[in-house]
Amino acid sequence: MIILTGNDLKTGDVIWWAGETNWSRHLSDAVDAGEEADAVLQREDAARRVNAGYSVEAEQTERGPMPLHIKDRVRASGPTVRQDLAIDTNIPIEKA
Amino acid sequence: MYQYDKYDQSLVDSRVAEFRDQCERRIAGEMTEDQFKPLRLQNGLYLQLHAYMLRVAIPYGTLSGDQMRMLATIARKYDRDYGHFTTRQNIQYNWIKLEDAADILQDLSTVEMHAIQTSGNCIRNISSDQYAGASAEEAADPRPWAELLRQWSSFHPEFAHLPRKFKICVIASDTDRAAMRLHDIGIQLVENDAGELGARFYVGGGMGRTPMIAPLIREFVSADDLISYCEACLRVYNRYGRRDNKYKARIKILVHEIGAEEYKRQVEEEFAHIKTLNLDPPRAELERISEFFAPPAFDAEAPTEVDLSDPDFRIWHDQNVAEHKNPAYAIATISLKPVGGIPGDATADQMDLMADLAKQYSFDECRVTHSQNIVLPHVRKADLYALWQKLDEAGLAPANLDLIGDMIACPGLDYCSLANARSIPLAQKISQRFADQQRQKELGELKLKISGCINACGHHHAGHIGILGVDRKGVENYQLLFGGSGAEDVSLAKITGPGFTEDGVVDAIEKATDLYLAQREEGERFVDTYRRIGMEPFKEALYG
Ligand code: HEM
Ligand code: SF4
């Protein structure tokens, strides 16, 4: 599946596309953008609902969508060395 | 400390106003990210893995107490209560909001700070020796020269769009605490036989994917020509440095490709021309600048003895305190490397405390070192014990300067969008494995440096032990390197062989240090033994 991420323009928060015009700070809310990925990114960028958006290859898991690349899993979890600042410490960083 | 004149202040103020307008236009949608990105980068604002990141310049690593306090305030008011001191003697904040960015720069400007030229293909913050003005061995205080270079390079129109970023370092002693020869230009101030001040110029060093040690380009440039000579070095680079390939654009590649001799010939030719332009400021200007760096009013009555009866204090004193040119004073290094901590990170409270201690004990001055520590340059020996007690209470007294626990680590994959692997968790594991003070001390000087990718922000090429994070089919993997140095015995580290997992690398380091302990001769550091016996025995121990 293809999911979309980027940053909130004003706050810089990492956000995930949750369908329509919705963005969430939680990876678990991300939905498959499929073939529409580029079109959605363009539209959402133009509306400034996302900044520096890009598409991420992911797989559906028991926990919901999980990016294939470690960088995006760290992105979704927050810094692994500051659990107090993390968004979701349950995201497996290393490949299972 | 240098103080802004009205030109400095108005430059910074107008830049804040300009950036405020740019941020507002971006937020209002009047600019795209493509248009805005170069503008924000010119003000130190990056977009990183989790958020915007702001890099604030700390000119030649020197901070007043008020400036340090402002760094704390920014961490508290706009970030998440901490900041990261970097190998370029700057500070980075990891959680900045675009809507706050202009306010932050405004707050910084009230203490004569900014984020200009902390990114992009321009001359970056000048780095220097953290012991400047305090060490007995320097030919001159390098800070006035670093300040002169800062003024010359700030908004220098000809060098605003170089082929690639450009880093200059100025030191003034044979001991190199600033990795001088791993800079694009490394300058060592020296006296010639006639007792005149001048500079040795090394050009074309750097780390990154193609590490190089800067060759000597000129043995002696008169101090009166320092700016002109820099100008000549930059001009030749600006004209011939490659702009077609980002990976071959640094000056080190140019110097390497045409050869140091040919580069020097061209610089000399350009210099002969530039000299006629009288670019160097008059002596009076240098003297004006130098007055800001005049030695503080040292207490002539202060005792030269230190009471070392407290054994814990003694350990810290032996490790983290260096000799000062004044026998009643000392240079104290505050290690930002607690066991299991994040190298270079300091909380807002810790920064406030360091600001207070600088004020109380060090003539209101502190320095950031390239190994991510903080130095109080002028502490009365009689005050060291009280200082240590306050540091210890705040978790700021690890007694590990230059030991294995005092490692450098870049932010790595925990924060950096360019990273291949995490650096910090590895640093934490190594510091825990070698936590025992006796053991660290037994291993002696051992500079361990970790980068999360080939860009080498964590100086792994210059580590006695270097570690480079790589991506092996989507899994974090670490290459181990031995034999580098960023000091006066400068050398580039060599890869040991196949990479390791995170735990594997910690074990490998232990095997290597065990071998060192078994093989070392009297007085040898880890790197000396490595240089004497070579890589083979280490390979045997690691992979055999
Ligand atoms: C936003 C995060 C960062 C980015 C995007 C970044 C990017 C880079 C890149 C691309 C290079 C390679 C330049 C080249 O080879 O031409 C580099 C080098 C370097 N960076 Fe960073 N860096 C970051 C953070 C840091 C930090 C946190 C430090 C200090 C701990 C640092 C210090 C350095 C140093 C010392 C070098 C090598 C010196 C040289 O350029 O030759 N950087 N950086
Ligand atoms: S070395 Fe790589 S991972 Fe580390 S800070 Fe630099 S760019 Fe990021």
XYZ file of C-alpha atoms and ligand atoms in Angstrom:
691
model
C 0.000 0.000 0.000
C 1.010 3.624 -0.466
C 0.512 6.014 2.424
C 1.273 9.726 2.503
C 3.233 11.744 4.993
C 4.526 15.280 5.320
C 4.714 18.022 7.897
C 2.193 20.480 9.155
C 3.196 23.758 7.563
C 2.971 25.920 10.675
C 3.992 23.544 13.444
C 6.234 21.168 11.539
C 4.500 18.157 13.130
C 4.785 14.921 11.178
C 1.377 14.065 9.754
C -0.165 11.170 7.838
C -2.925 11.356 5.301
C -6.154 9.976 6.727
C -8.379 10.286 3.650
C -10.189 13.219 2.017
C -8.732 16.424 3.460
C -7.798 14.872 6.768
C -4.334 14.506 8.228
C -3.424 12.850 11.504
C -0.372 12.816 13.746
C -0.851 9.079 14.177
C 0.383 6.538 11.700
C -2.470 4.228 12.657
C -4.885 6.665 10.987
C -3.065 6.538 7.648
C -5.024 5.171 4.705
C -3.983 3.702 1.374
C -3.688 6.393 -1.295
C -3.081 3.847 -4.017
C -2.826 5.318 -7.472
C -4.135 8.661 -6.321
C -1.030 9.358 -4.227
C 0.481 12.021 -6.466
C -2.811 13.745 -7.124
C -3.672 13.856 -3.427
C -0.241 15.220 -2.532
C -0.534 17.932 -5.139
C -3.984 18.941 -4.026
C -3.152 18.906 -0.322
C 0.098 20.798 -0.806
C -1.675 23.481 -2.806
C -4.226 23.816 0.000
C -1.354 24.014 2.518
C -2.767 21.179 4.557
C 0.624 19.500 4.231
C 4.181 20.646 3.615
C 6.929 18.648 1.925
C 4.643 15.667 1.478
C 5.794 12.402 -0.020
C 4.501 8.908 -0.493
C 5.675 5.951 1.514
C 5.523 2.265 0.707
C 3.853 0.444 3.535
C 2.267 -2.851 4.440
C -0.905 -3.576 6.338
C -0.137 -5.162 9.708
C -2.009 -5.988 12.885
C -1.087 -2.544 14.155
C -2.303 -0.917 10.979
C -0.198 0.445 8.146
C 3.548 0.090 8.657
C 6.138 1.844 6.445
C 8.681 -0.462 4.849
C 11.556 1.928 5.399
C 13.005 2.345 8.878
C 13.253 6.119 8.432
C 9.507 6.435 8.152
C 8.943 4.159 11.116
C 11.196 6.422 13.219
C 9.277 9.347 11.806
C 6.037 7.840 13.010
C 7.356 6.866 16.422
C 9.347 9.980 17.312
C 12.987 9.885 18.464
C 13.668 6.443 19.901
C 16.051 7.916 22.451
C 13.458 10.254 23.920
C 10.479 8.084 24.733
C 9.018 10.990 26.660
C 8.703 12.894 23.382
C 7.582 9.978 21.274
C 4.250 9.826 19.511
C 3.911 6.053 19.550
C 6.534 3.935 21.289
C 4.904 0.726 20.111
C 5.962 1.116 16.519
C 8.580 -1.544 15.798
C 11.663 0.288 14.518
C 13.659 -2.742 13.543
C 12.242 -5.093 10.974
C 10.403 -7.941 12.589
C 33.697 39.155 24.118
C 32.951 40.972 20.923
C 30.057 43.403 21.054
C 28.011 44.356 18.027
C 28.388 47.859 16.670
C 25.432 49.546 15.021
C 26.201 47.958 11.660
C 26.240 44.437 13.064
C 23.001 45.038 14.936
C 21.193 46.630 12.033
C 22.217 43.795 9.700
C 20.795 41.256 12.089
C 17.665 43.277 12.849
C 16.833 43.815 9.215
C 17.360 40.135 8.551
C 14.849 39.259 11.262
C 12.281 41.614 9.753
C 12.871 40.210 6.296
C 12.510 36.648 7.491
C 9.362 37.464 9.442
C 7.815 38.716 6.240
C 8.952 35.627 4.346
C 7.496 33.272 6.957
C 4.187 35.131 6.905
C 4.035 34.924 3.128
C 4.756 31.211 3.211
C 2.079 30.575 5.810
C -0.397 32.674 3.827
C 0.337 30.647 0.723
C 1.983 33.448 -1.229
C 5.071 31.298 -1.671
C 5.523 27.623 -2.433
C 7.878 25.456 -0.413
C 10.280 25.415 -3.354
C 10.427 29.179 -3.231
C 10.596 29.366 0.536
C 13.122 26.616 1.224
C 16.266 28.536 0.186
C 15.056 31.507 2.233
C 14.471 29.521 5.400
C 17.762 27.673 4.987
C 19.550 31.007 4.815
C 18.179 31.527 8.294
C 19.207 28.157 9.627
C 15.737 26.614 9.459
C 15.767 23.035 8.162
C 12.938 20.563 7.856
C 14.098 17.397 9.572
C 12.719 13.968 10.290
C 10.197 15.090 12.917
C 9.869 18.839 12.641
C 11.626 22.039 11.679
C 15.141 22.251 13.085
C 16.869 25.543 13.805
C 20.652 25.802 13.803
C 21.926 28.843 15.663
C 25.425 30.138 15.026
C 27.786 30.434 17.952
C 30.666 32.434 16.459
C 33.916 30.551 17.114
C 32.056 28.706 19.850
C 32.159 31.654 22.256
C 29.147 32.560 24.400
C 28.504 35.050 27.151
C 26.394 34.057 30.125
C 23.494 36.099 28.729
C 23.750 34.349 25.396
C 23.782 30.929 27.021
C 20.787 31.977 29.084
C 18.984 33.003 25.913
C 19.697 29.589 24.428
C 18.022 28.118 27.499
C 15.083 30.481 27.155
C 14.570 29.485 23.542
C 14.673 25.814 24.451
C 12.038 26.416 27.095
C 9.814 28.888 25.295
C 9.809 27.484 21.782
C 11.245 23.990 21.903
C 10.997 21.003 24.208
C 13.331 22.131 26.949
C 16.603 21.077 25.390
C 19.095 21.725 22.616
C 21.902 19.837 20.909
C 25.431 21.264 20.801
C 27.114 20.223 17.559
C 30.574 19.401 16.265
C 30.550 22.745 14.505
C 30.336 24.500 17.870
C 26.743 25.528 17.161
C 23.435 24.586 18.736
C 20.453 22.915 17.093
C 16.850 22.885 18.272
C 14.799 19.945 17.081
C 11.184 20.990 17.546
C 10.748 24.442 16.093
C 7.452 25.740 14.728
C 7.508 27.831 11.579
C 5.077 30.245 13.153
C 7.630 30.908 15.951
C 10.759 31.086 13.819
C 10.874 34.859 13.377
C 10.182 35.444 17.078
C 13.065 33.162 17.952
C 15.427 35.035 15.681
C 14.197 38.256 17.205
C 14.895 36.969 20.715
C 18.335 35.854 19.597
C 19.091 39.252 18.109
C 18.653 40.841 21.531
C 21.782 39.005 22.638
C 23.660 39.527 19.363
C 22.989 36.101 17.923
C 21.445 34.798 14.732
C 21.224 31.810 12.412
C 22.610 33.472 9.296
C 24.953 31.371 7.140
C 24.361 28.231 9.146
C 23.234 26.485 5.984
C 23.770 26.746 2.263
C 26.786 27.125 0.030
C 28.354 30.028 1.829
C 31.064 30.553 4.429
C 29.727 28.983 7.591
C 30.393 29.756 11.224
C 34.124 30.113 11.877
C 35.380 27.512 14.311
C 38.223 27.906 16.763
C 40.049 26.589 19.802
C 37.897 26.416 22.920
C 40.957 27.297 25.003
C 41.518 30.569 23.095
C 42.745 33.337 25.322
C 43.277 30.926 28.204
C 45.961 28.558 26.995
C 49.628 29.315 27.606
C 50.836 27.912 24.306
C 49.082 30.141 21.776
C 50.965 32.523 19.489
C 48.112 35.010 19.796
C 44.475 34.932 20.798
C 42.723 33.489 17.713
C 39.357 35.086 18.540
C 39.989 38.598 17.165
C 41.029 36.961 13.901
C 38.030 34.682 13.931
C 35.857 37.740 14.525
C 37.526 39.593 11.680
C 36.846 36.609 9.441
C 33.250 36.526 10.656
C 32.779 40.156 9.640
C 34.494 39.648 6.311
C 32.499 36.532 5.485
C 29.087 37.742 6.701
C 27.010 38.622 3.644
C 30.152 38.672 1.505
C 28.378 39.129 -1.837
C 30.950 37.305 -3.920
C 30.871 34.236 -1.688
C 27.135 33.908 -1.062
C 26.809 31.257 -3.765
C 29.917 29.142 -3.686
C 30.008 25.743 -5.377
C 29.440 24.205 -1.923
C 29.501 24.995 1.817
C 32.735 26.397 3.196
C 34.173 25.983 6.678
C 37.086 27.935 8.129
C 38.914 27.270 11.370
C 41.436 29.477 13.180
C 43.701 28.230 15.922
C 46.914 29.597 17.355
C 48.774 26.719 18.955
C 50.505 23.526 17.867
C 47.989 21.548 19.857
C 44.918 21.291 17.676
C 41.672 21.083 19.614
C 39.499 22.148 16.680
C 40.180 19.624 13.877
C 41.764 22.500 11.997
C 43.104 20.474 9.084
C 39.733 18.934 8.403
C 38.321 22.293 7.354
C 38.116 23.875 3.913
C 40.613 26.411 5.200
C 42.575 25.746 8.359
C 44.526 28.685 9.698
C 47.165 28.409 12.381
C 48.445 31.702 13.729
C 52.198 31.549 14.240
C 55.121 33.844 14.913
C 57.997 33.883 12.453
C 61.671 34.068 13.412
C 61.466 37.852 13.484
C 58.681 37.628 16.059
C 56.009 38.853 13.643
C 52.536 37.387 13.704
C 51.268 35.555 10.676
C 49.346 32.503 9.635
C 49.996 29.088 8.237
C 47.340 28.241 5.648
C 46.070 24.727 5.088
C 43.478 24.446 2.326
C 41.281 21.624 1.092
C 40.511 19.496 4.113
C 37.139 18.064 4.978
C 35.169 15.026 5.970
C 31.982 13.911 4.271
C 32.078 11.122 1.732
C 35.606 11.959 0.547
C 37.645 12.812 3.628
C 40.861 14.726 3.103
C 43.506 16.325 5.245
C 44.216 19.867 4.133
C 47.690 20.263 2.655
C 49.880 23.201 3.643
C 49.459 25.924 1.048
C 51.588 28.600 2.599
C 53.942 28.539 5.550
C 53.566 32.185 6.500
C 51.022 34.790 5.500
C 51.580 38.091 7.263
C 48.776 38.897 9.691
C 48.245 42.114 7.760
C 47.324 40.070 4.673
C 45.127 37.445 6.296
C 41.843 38.582 4.761
C 43.385 39.168 1.338
C 44.870 35.704 1.352
C 41.540 34.141 2.334
C 39.902 36.128 -0.420
C 42.406 34.738 -2.917
C 41.823 31.161 -1.695
C 38.070 31.576 -2.051
C 38.239 33.282 -5.425
C 40.184 30.477 -7.027
C 37.698 28.013 -5.579
C 34.680 30.053 -6.605
C 35.969 30.188 -10.167
C 37.071 26.574 -10.608
C 35.207 24.539 -8.002
C 32.783 22.155 -9.665
C 29.161 23.155 -9.815
C 27.983 20.236 -11.931
C 28.295 17.573 -9.248
C 27.427 18.248 -5.626
C 29.648 15.387 -4.474
C 32.685 16.852 -6.162
C 32.008 20.468 -5.360
C 33.947 20.982 -2.146
C 37.290 22.756 -2.337
C 39.049 19.577 -1.223
C 38.175 17.993 -4.575
C 39.509 20.972 -6.517
C 42.760 21.051 -4.555
C 43.088 17.307 -4.911
C 42.369 17.269 -8.634
C 44.632 20.109 -9.728
C 47.161 19.393 -6.978
C 48.174 21.551 -4.038
C 51.071 23.074 -6.006
C 48.902 24.261 -8.876
C 46.195 25.492 -6.527
C 48.817 27.425 -4.587
C 50.212 28.925 -7.791
C 46.797 30.220 -8.719
C 46.134 31.537 -5.238
C 49.461 33.385 -5.235
C 48.654 34.935 -8.591
C 45.254 36.052 -7.343
C 46.772 37.259 -4.085
C 49.282 39.455 -5.943
C 46.333 41.083 -7.638
C 44.148 41.352 -4.531
C 46.917 42.937 -2.491
C 46.637 46.026 -4.678
C 43.020 46.403 -3.555
C 43.886 46.938 0.109
C 41.150 44.663 1.389
C 42.599 44.029 4.807
C 41.260 46.367 7.444
C 43.591 48.926 8.947
C 45.421 47.857 12.091
C 43.233 50.247 14.072
C 40.171 48.135 13.255
C 41.884 44.980 14.374
C 42.921 46.733 17.540
C 39.345 47.836 18.097
C 38.212 44.235 17.745
C 41.061 42.928 19.893
C 40.076 45.165 22.780
C 36.892 43.160 23.155
C 39.037 40.114 23.782
C 41.434 41.718 26.221
C 42.345 39.373 29.084
C 39.874 39.669 31.963
C 40.952 41.262 35.241
C 42.590 38.214 36.789
C 42.787 38.202 40.557
C 46.447 38.770 41.330
C 46.043 37.506 44.890
C 44.360 34.235 44.020
C 46.021 31.085 45.355
C 47.709 28.733 42.905
C 46.994 25.581 44.904
C 43.920 23.377 44.674
C 42.669 21.334 47.620
C 42.204 17.858 46.180
C 41.280 16.094 49.397
C 37.805 15.084 48.142
C 38.524 11.982 46.025
C 35.528 12.424 43.709
C 36.503 15.994 43.013
C 40.029 14.856 42.390
C 38.907 12.447 39.668
C 37.037 15.217 37.873
C 39.888 17.657 38.384
C 42.462 15.261 36.974
C 40.367 14.584 33.910
C 38.452 17.743 33.029
C 40.635 20.604 34.197
C 43.437 21.982 32.029
C 46.224 24.413 32.704
C 45.600 28.091 32.267
C 48.184 30.659 31.276
C 47.641 32.275 34.662
C 48.890 29.910 37.392
C 46.030 30.831 39.720
C 43.396 29.912 37.108
C 42.298 26.816 35.269
C 40.259 25.827 32.230
C 37.330 23.596 33.168
C 35.457 21.418 30.703
C 31.845 20.557 31.422
C 31.222 17.193 29.825
C 27.822 16.794 28.180
C 28.372 13.028 28.097
C 26.796 11.356 31.106
C 26.732 7.563 31.019
C 23.759 6.541 28.882
C 23.028 10.144 27.911
C 22.724 11.842 24.537
C 26.087 13.352 23.572
C 25.847 17.130 23.233
C 22.301 17.497 24.533
C 21.677 19.939 27.356
C 18.404 20.816 29.021
C 17.213 24.382 29.435
C 17.902 24.155 33.166
C 21.425 22.920 32.541
C 22.036 25.771 30.110
C 20.756 28.258 32.658
C 23.039 26.777 35.266
C 26.032 26.915 32.926
C 25.192 30.564 32.241
C 25.118 31.282 35.967
C 28.366 29.432 36.563
C 30.031 31.277 33.699
C 28.968 34.521 35.282
C 29.995 33.540 38.761
C 33.255 31.761 38.016
C 34.506 32.486 34.523
C 34.197 36.181 33.748
C 30.832 35.542 32.130
C 32.246 33.426 29.340
C 31.801 29.923 28.058
C 32.804 28.035 24.953
C 31.295 25.232 22.935
C 33.780 22.593 21.814
C 33.673 20.551 18.622
C 33.440 17.490 20.802
C 30.090 18.768 22.061
C 31.163 19.916 25.498
C 31.159 23.303 27.217
C 34.267 25.011 28.532
C 34.563 27.594 31.277
C 37.818 29.186 30.208
C 38.908 31.232 33.222
C 38.114 29.652 36.578
C 40.045 30.595 39.722
C 41.660 27.445 41.048
C 40.238 28.369 44.427
C 36.723 28.160 42.933
C 37.080 24.795 41.221
C 35.729 22.787 44.108
C 32.592 24.897 44.481
C 32.120 24.805 40.724
C 32.416 21.045 40.630
C 29.879 20.612 43.425
C 27.304 22.640 41.522
C 27.999 20.808 38.289
C 27.790 17.453 39.974
C 24.424 18.266 41.474
C 23.077 19.048 38.000
C 24.504 15.942 36.334
C 27.120 18.020 34.564
C 30.260 16.562 36.086
C 31.093 13.386 34.159
C 34.856 13.054 34.602
C 35.531 11.724 31.136
C 37.114 14.427 28.967
C 38.895 12.737 26.022
C 38.119 9.279 27.389
C 35.938 6.716 25.627
C 32.840 8.038 27.407
C 33.413 11.483 25.926
C 32.275 10.433 22.484
C 30.971 12.500 19.626
C 27.686 11.437 18.064
C 25.643 13.157 15.380
C 21.834 13.123 15.738
C 21.594 10.157 13.360
C 18.344 8.505 12.409
C 16.616 9.605 15.579
C 16.396 13.129 14.180
C 18.118 13.472 10.837
C 16.367 12.853 7.545
C 19.630 12.037 5.766
C 20.632 9.310 8.196
C 21.103 5.632 7.456
C 21.270 4.466 11.032
C 20.864 5.690 14.562
C 23.947 7.104 16.278
C 22.660 7.997 19.715
C 21.488 4.570 20.958
C 24.860 3.193 19.983
C 26.652 5.975 21.851
C 24.516 5.148 24.864
C 25.337 1.454 24.715
C 29.059 2.095 24.400
C 29.070 4.537 27.281
C 27.195 2.006 29.405
C 29.548 -0.823 28.514
C 32.532 1.331 29.460
C 30.821 3.163 32.306
C 33.353 2.187 34.940
C 35.569 5.173 35.664
C 38.627 3.057 36.433
C 38.251 1.192 33.214
C 37.917 4.344 31.135
C 40.904 5.847 32.825
C 42.876 2.682 32.214
C 42.089 2.934 28.493
C 43.354 6.503 28.465
C 42.727 9.027 25.720
C 40.378 7.394 23.251
C 38.378 9.504 20.862
C 35.325 7.715 19.632
C 33.198 9.402 16.989
C 29.936 8.264 15.457
C 28.139 9.442 12.306
C 24.773 8.177 11.154
C 25.697 8.470 7.477
C 28.495 9.212 5.068
C 28.166 12.989 5.552
C 30.357 12.565 8.604
C 28.836 15.223 10.844
C 30.002 13.049 13.746
C 33.642 13.145 12.525
C 33.973 9.348 12.297
C 36.941 9.692 9.930
C 38.787 11.520 12.688
C 38.074 9.056 15.487
C 40.714 6.917 17.100
C 37.693 4.689 16.815
C 35.147 5.819 14.254
C 31.725 4.376 13.583
C 29.705 4.940 10.445
C 26.055 3.983 10.205
C 25.062 2.338 6.931
C 21.880 0.897 5.531
C 22.184 -2.803 4.786
C 19.041 -3.855 2.972
C 16.907 -1.703 5.192
C 18.617 -2.743 8.411
C 20.918 -0.503 10.446
C 24.500 -1.625 10.212
C 27.719 -0.107 11.464
C 31.165 0.071 9.939
C 34.024 0.317 12.343
C 37.098 2.436 11.627
C 40.404 2.753 13.482
C 43.284 5.157 13.488
C 41.830 8.566 12.741
C 42.645 11.798 14.519
C 41.410 15.351 14.291
C 44.203 16.677 16.474
C 47.756 17.777 15.613
C 48.553 14.148 14.762
C 45.793 14.335 12.156
C 45.015 11.170 10.222
C 42.069 9.486 8.538
C 40.616 6.342 10.013
C 40.497 3.076 8.051
C 37.616 0.646 7.853
C 38.256 -2.589 9.731
C 36.190 -4.836 7.464
C 32.580 -5.992 7.251
C 30.081 -4.047 9.337
C 28.356 -5.016 12.568
C 24.955 -4.875 14.176
C 24.452 -2.382 16.987
C 25.346 -4.903 19.693
C 28.051 -6.401 17.507
C 29.846 -3.103 17.253
C 29.923 -2.669 21.021
C 31.462 -6.140 21.384
C 33.934 -5.388 18.614
C 35.089 -2.232 20.369
C 35.636 -4.204 23.521
C 37.716 -6.770 21.653
C 39.789 -3.993 20.147
C 40.384 -2.255 23.457
C 41.299 -5.596 25.057
C 43.861 -6.124 22.329
C 45.204 -2.641 22.903
C 45.568 -3.262 26.635
C 47.443 -6.488 25.920
C 49.735 -4.978 23.299
C 50.385 -1.436 24.380
C 53.819 -0.198 25.229
C 54.621 2.369 27.875
C 52.749 5.619 27.308
C 50.897 4.506 24.193
C 47.333 5.584 23.579
C 44.961 3.307 21.678
C 45.711 5.130 18.448
C 49.481 4.885 18.991
C 49.322 1.144 19.439
C 47.142 0.864 16.345
C 49.648 2.896 14.365
C 52.536 0.765 15.565
C 51.056 -2.698 15.121
C 48.737 -1.948 12.202
C 45.282 -3.179 11.307
C 46.008 -6.910 10.973
C 46.055 -7.888 14.671
C 42.860 -5.891 15.186
C 41.195 -7.634 12.252
C 42.264 -10.928 13.719
C 40.690 -10.006 17.052
C 37.489 -8.765 15.448
C 36.856 -11.292 12.725
C 39.358 -14.115 13.348
C 19.873 18.945 9.789
C 20.778 18.069 10.085
C 22.012 18.008 9.249
C 22.144 17.957 7.907
C 21.034 17.988 6.878
C 23.549 17.868 7.627
C 24.074 17.741 6.361
C 25.395 17.559 6.097
C 25.946 17.188 4.828
C 25.135 16.962 3.569
C 27.291 17.103 4.978
C 28.297 16.678 3.922
C 28.845 17.827 3.224
C 29.807 17.433 2.155
O 30.435 16.378 2.249
O 29.952 18.210 1.199
C 27.596 17.438 6.331
C 28.863 17.510 6.870
C 29.116 17.895 8.169
N 28.192 18.303 9.105
Fe 26.213 18.100 8.953
N 24.221 17.915 8.792
C 23.328 18.000 9.805
C 23.587 18.063 11.137
C 24.843 18.255 11.629
C 25.150 18.210 13.021
C 24.134 17.977 14.132
C 26.464 18.425 13.115
C 27.271 18.395 14.375
C 27.077 17.416 15.298
C 26.996 18.633 11.796
C 28.320 18.886 11.470
C 28.877 18.572 10.258
C 30.281 18.369 10.059
C 31.365 18.588 11.096
C 30.428 17.925 8.754
C 31.698 17.445 8.117
C 32.628 18.506 7.800
C 32.688 18.734 6.356
O 31.682 19.187 5.803
O 33.725 18.442 5.740
N 25.977 18.513 10.921
N 26.420 17.719 7.000
S 26.232 12.398 9.616
Fe 24.425 11.962 8.405
S 23.003 11.211 9.956
Fe 24.544 12.316 11.066
S 23.720 14.407 11.230
Fe 25.062 14.313 9.436
S 23.677 13.991 7.752
Fe 22.580 13.388 9.617
